[in-house]
Amino acid sequence: MKNPIIRIHVRDLGVMTAELYPDKAPKTVENFVGLVKSGFYSGLIFHRVIAGFMIQGGGYDEAFEDKDAPAIRGEFRANGFAQNDLKHTRGVLSMARTMAPNSAGSQFFIMHANAPHLDGAYAAFGKVVSGIEAVDEIAAIPTDYSDRPKIAVRMKKVYII
């Protein structure tokens, strides 16, 4: 499989283009691409924003109603998946999960800054190749005590190019 390229249009804040790496996390990329193709992410929000760390989305709409997909196996070193050596550097996409290693479904995060403590513990699967400024714009939005942006940061459209 060649590396899929996705585009994320964020309402009022810009456009990000990311390359996905199926050689690092094949099932993760397959799951993410399937969700993108189905239109799953279009209209969802980035619901957790921590400047200097990451922005997280893919699980809630603007009314903060939960939207999730079935969980998949976590493709990261600490879960016995050695081939994923992608580092959590600025712009890297990775799957969010609970403490359970195989709980990632649809939520993902994009690194605003390097976070080496996540390396090998989360399934990194892609990287922003253009439009990192949109990540910076999102990270600059004021948040509440639970890291939720005070204004809705909506993914207007997410698609494969």
GROMACS .gro file of C-alpha atoms in nm:
model
  161
    1MET     CA    1   0.000   0.000   0.000
    2LYS     CA    2   0.141   0.341  -0.092
    3ASN     CA    3   0.132   0.610   0.173
    4PRO     CA    4  -0.216   0.765   0.178
    5ILE     CA    5  -0.239   1.143   0.201
    6ILE     CA    6  -0.525   1.304   0.393
    7ARG     CA    7  -0.641   1.662   0.417
    8ILE     CA    8  -0.814   1.813   0.721
    9HIS     CA    9  -1.001   2.143   0.672
   10VAL     CA   10  -1.055   2.305   1.012
   11ARG     CA   11  -1.331   2.566   1.015
   12ASP     CA   12  -1.180   2.917   1.030
   13LEU     CA   13  -0.834   2.787   1.124
   14GLY     CA   14  -0.673   2.639   0.814
   15VAL     CA   15  -0.591   2.320   0.632
   16MET     CA   16  -0.352   2.038   0.726
   17THR     CA   17  -0.219   1.772   0.493
   18ALA     CA   18  -0.078   1.454   0.645
   19GLU     CA   19   0.098   1.148   0.508
   20LEU     CA   20   0.004   0.815   0.666
   21TYR     CA   21   0.253   0.530   0.717
   22PRO     CA   22   0.103   0.183   0.673
   23ASP     CA   23   0.451   0.030   0.701
   24LYS     CA   24   0.462   0.150   1.065
   25ALA     CA   25   0.100   0.079   1.169
   26PRO     CA   26  -0.092  -0.108   0.895
   27LYS     CA   27  -0.420  -0.179   1.077
   28THR     CA   28  -0.424   0.168   1.232
   29VAL     CA   29  -0.385   0.331   0.890
   30GLU     CA   30  -0.644   0.095   0.740
   31ASN     CA   31  -0.890   0.184   1.018
   32PHE     CA   32  -0.823   0.559   0.990
   33VAL     CA   33  -0.851   0.561   0.610
   34GLY     CA   34  -1.177   0.367   0.629
   35LEU     CA   35  -1.320   0.622   0.874
   36VAL     CA   36  -1.201   0.911   0.655
   37LYS     CA   37  -1.355   0.756   0.340
   38SER     CA   38  -1.686   0.704   0.521
   39GLY     CA   39  -1.701   1.073   0.618
   40PHE     CA   40  -1.677   0.985   0.988
   41TYR     CA   41  -1.446   1.274   1.085
   42SER     CA   42  -1.613   1.552   0.886
   43GLY     CA   43  -1.802   1.768   1.135
   44LEU     CA   44  -1.627   1.637   1.447
   45ILE     CA   45  -1.422   1.861   1.674
   46PHE     CA   46  -1.080   1.881   1.833
   47HIS     CA   47  -1.206   1.843   2.190
   48ARG     CA   48  -0.879   1.841   2.384
   49VAL     CA   49  -0.609   2.100   2.324
   50ILE     CA   50  -0.288   2.132   2.523
   51ALA     CA   51  -0.048   2.393   2.381
   52GLY     CA   52   0.308   2.265   2.376
   53PHE     CA   53   0.184   1.906   2.372
   54MET     CA   54  -0.097   1.798   2.136
   55ILE     CA   55  -0.445   1.854   1.991
   56GLN     CA   56  -0.695   1.564   2.008
   57GLY     CA   57  -1.010   1.499   1.809
   58GLY     CA   58  -1.223   1.242   1.636
   59GLY     CA   59  -1.463   1.145   1.911
   60TYR     CA   60  -1.718   1.424   1.955
   61ASP     CA   61  -1.938   1.660   1.757
   62GLU     CA   62  -2.000   2.027   1.843
   63ALA     CA   63  -2.277   1.931   2.086
   64PHE     CA   64  -2.011   1.717   2.259
   65GLU     CA   65  -2.202   1.401   2.179
   66ASP     CA   66  -1.982   1.094   2.166
   67LYS     CA   67  -1.907   0.939   1.828
   68ASP     CA   68  -1.669   0.647   1.831
   69ALA     CA   69  -1.565   0.351   1.620
   70PRO     CA   70  -1.487  -0.006   1.726
   71ALA     CA   71  -1.150  -0.049   1.896
   72ILE     CA   72  -0.849  -0.198   1.719
   73ARG     CA   73  -0.523  -0.352   1.837
   74GLY     CA   74  -0.269  -0.094   1.951
   75GLU     CA   75   0.026  -0.105   1.710
   76PHE     CA   76   0.305   0.018   1.935
   77ARG     CA   77   0.618  -0.132   2.089
   78ALA     CA   78   0.487  -0.165   2.447
   79ASN     CA   79   0.199  -0.372   2.308
   80GLY     CA   80   0.429  -0.620   2.130
   81PHE     CA   81   0.429  -0.440   1.794
   82ALA     CA   82   0.800  -0.374   1.732
   83GLN     CA   83   0.784  -0.242   1.373
   84ASN     CA   84   0.631   0.092   1.477
   85ASP     CA   85   0.934   0.305   1.556
   86LEU     CA   86   0.772   0.637   1.461
   87LYS     CA   87   0.861   0.903   1.720
   88HIS     CA   88   0.610   1.146   1.869
   89THR     CA   89   0.763   1.458   1.720
   90ARG     CA   90   0.592   1.781   1.616
   91GLY     CA   91   0.322   1.710   1.357
   92VAL     CA   92   0.299   1.333   1.412
   93LEU     CA   93  -0.050   1.176   1.418
   94SER     CA   94  -0.113   0.908   1.678
   95MET     CA   95  -0.414   0.716   1.808
   96ALA     CA   96  -0.565   0.816   2.142
   97ARG     CA   97  -0.665   0.537   2.377
   98THR     CA   98  -0.756   0.460   2.735
   99MET     CA   99  -0.515   0.279   2.966
  100ALA     CA  100  -0.613  -0.041   2.784
  101PRO     CA  101  -0.360  -0.098   2.502
  102ASN     CA  102  -0.621  -0.218   2.250
  103SER     CA  103  -0.879   0.056   2.304
  104ALA     CA  104  -0.804   0.298   2.017
  105GLY     CA  105  -1.108   0.349   1.794
  106SER     CA  106  -1.147   0.683   1.620
  107GLN     CA  107  -0.984   0.946   1.839
  108PHE     CA  108  -0.644   1.066   1.728
  109PHE     CA  109  -0.404   1.338   1.828
  110ILE     CA  110  -0.154   1.555   1.646
  111MET     CA  111   0.165   1.651   1.824
  112HIS     CA  112   0.209   2.025   1.878
  113ALA     CA  113   0.555   1.961   2.022
  114ASN     CA  114   0.787   1.665   2.068
  115ALA     CA  115   0.680   1.417   2.338
  116PRO     CA  116   0.937   1.136   2.358
  117HIS     CA  117   0.763   0.988   2.665
  118LEU     CA  118   0.484   0.871   2.427
  119ASP     CA  119   0.724   0.684   2.195
  120GLY     CA  120   0.645   0.314   2.191
  121ALA     CA  121   0.334   0.363   2.408
  122TYR     CA  122   0.086   0.494   2.147
  123ALA     CA  123   0.027   0.400   1.783
  124ALA     CA  124   0.185   0.682   1.582
  125PHE     CA  125   0.078   0.644   1.219
  126GLY     CA  126   0.133   0.964   1.017
  127LYS     CA  127   0.273   1.315   1.002
  128VAL     CA  128   0.153   1.659   0.898
  129VAL     CA  129   0.350   1.744   0.582
  130SER     CA  130   0.193   2.086   0.521
  131GLY     CA  131  -0.026   2.318   0.721
  132ILE     CA  132   0.140   2.278   1.060
  133GLU     CA  133   0.034   2.641   1.113
  134ALA     CA  134  -0.323   2.514   1.160
  135VAL     CA  135  -0.202   2.299   1.450
  136ASP     CA  136  -0.041   2.612   1.600
  137GLU     CA  137  -0.366   2.808   1.552
  138ILE     CA  138  -0.565   2.537   1.729
  139ALA     CA  139  -0.311   2.509   2.011
  140ALA     CA  140  -0.342   2.886   2.072
  141ILE     CA  141  -0.718   2.870   2.138
  142PRO     CA  142  -0.812   2.933   2.503
  143THR     CA  143  -0.929   2.621   2.686
  144ASP     CA  144  -1.117   2.544   3.006
  145TYR     CA  145  -0.995   2.346   3.309
  146SER     CA  146  -1.043   2.017   3.119
  147ASP     CA  147  -0.839   2.131   2.814
  148ARG     CA  148  -1.157   2.173   2.608
  149PRO     CA  149  -1.141   2.468   2.367
  150LYS     CA  150  -1.372   2.754   2.463
  151ILE     CA  151  -1.480   2.778   2.098
  152ALA     CA  152  -1.564   2.476   1.885
  153VAL     CA  153  -1.272   2.367   1.664
  154ARG     CA  154  -1.458   2.173   1.395
  155MET     CA  155  -1.310   1.953   1.126
  156LYS     CA  156  -1.517   2.088   0.839
  157LYS     CA  157  -1.402   1.818   0.599
  158VAL     CA  158  -1.152   1.531   0.616
  159TYR     CA  159  -1.070   1.339   0.300
  160ILE     CA  160  -0.810   1.138   0.106
  161ILE     CA  161  -0.626   1.320  -0.173
   0.00000   0.00000   0.00000
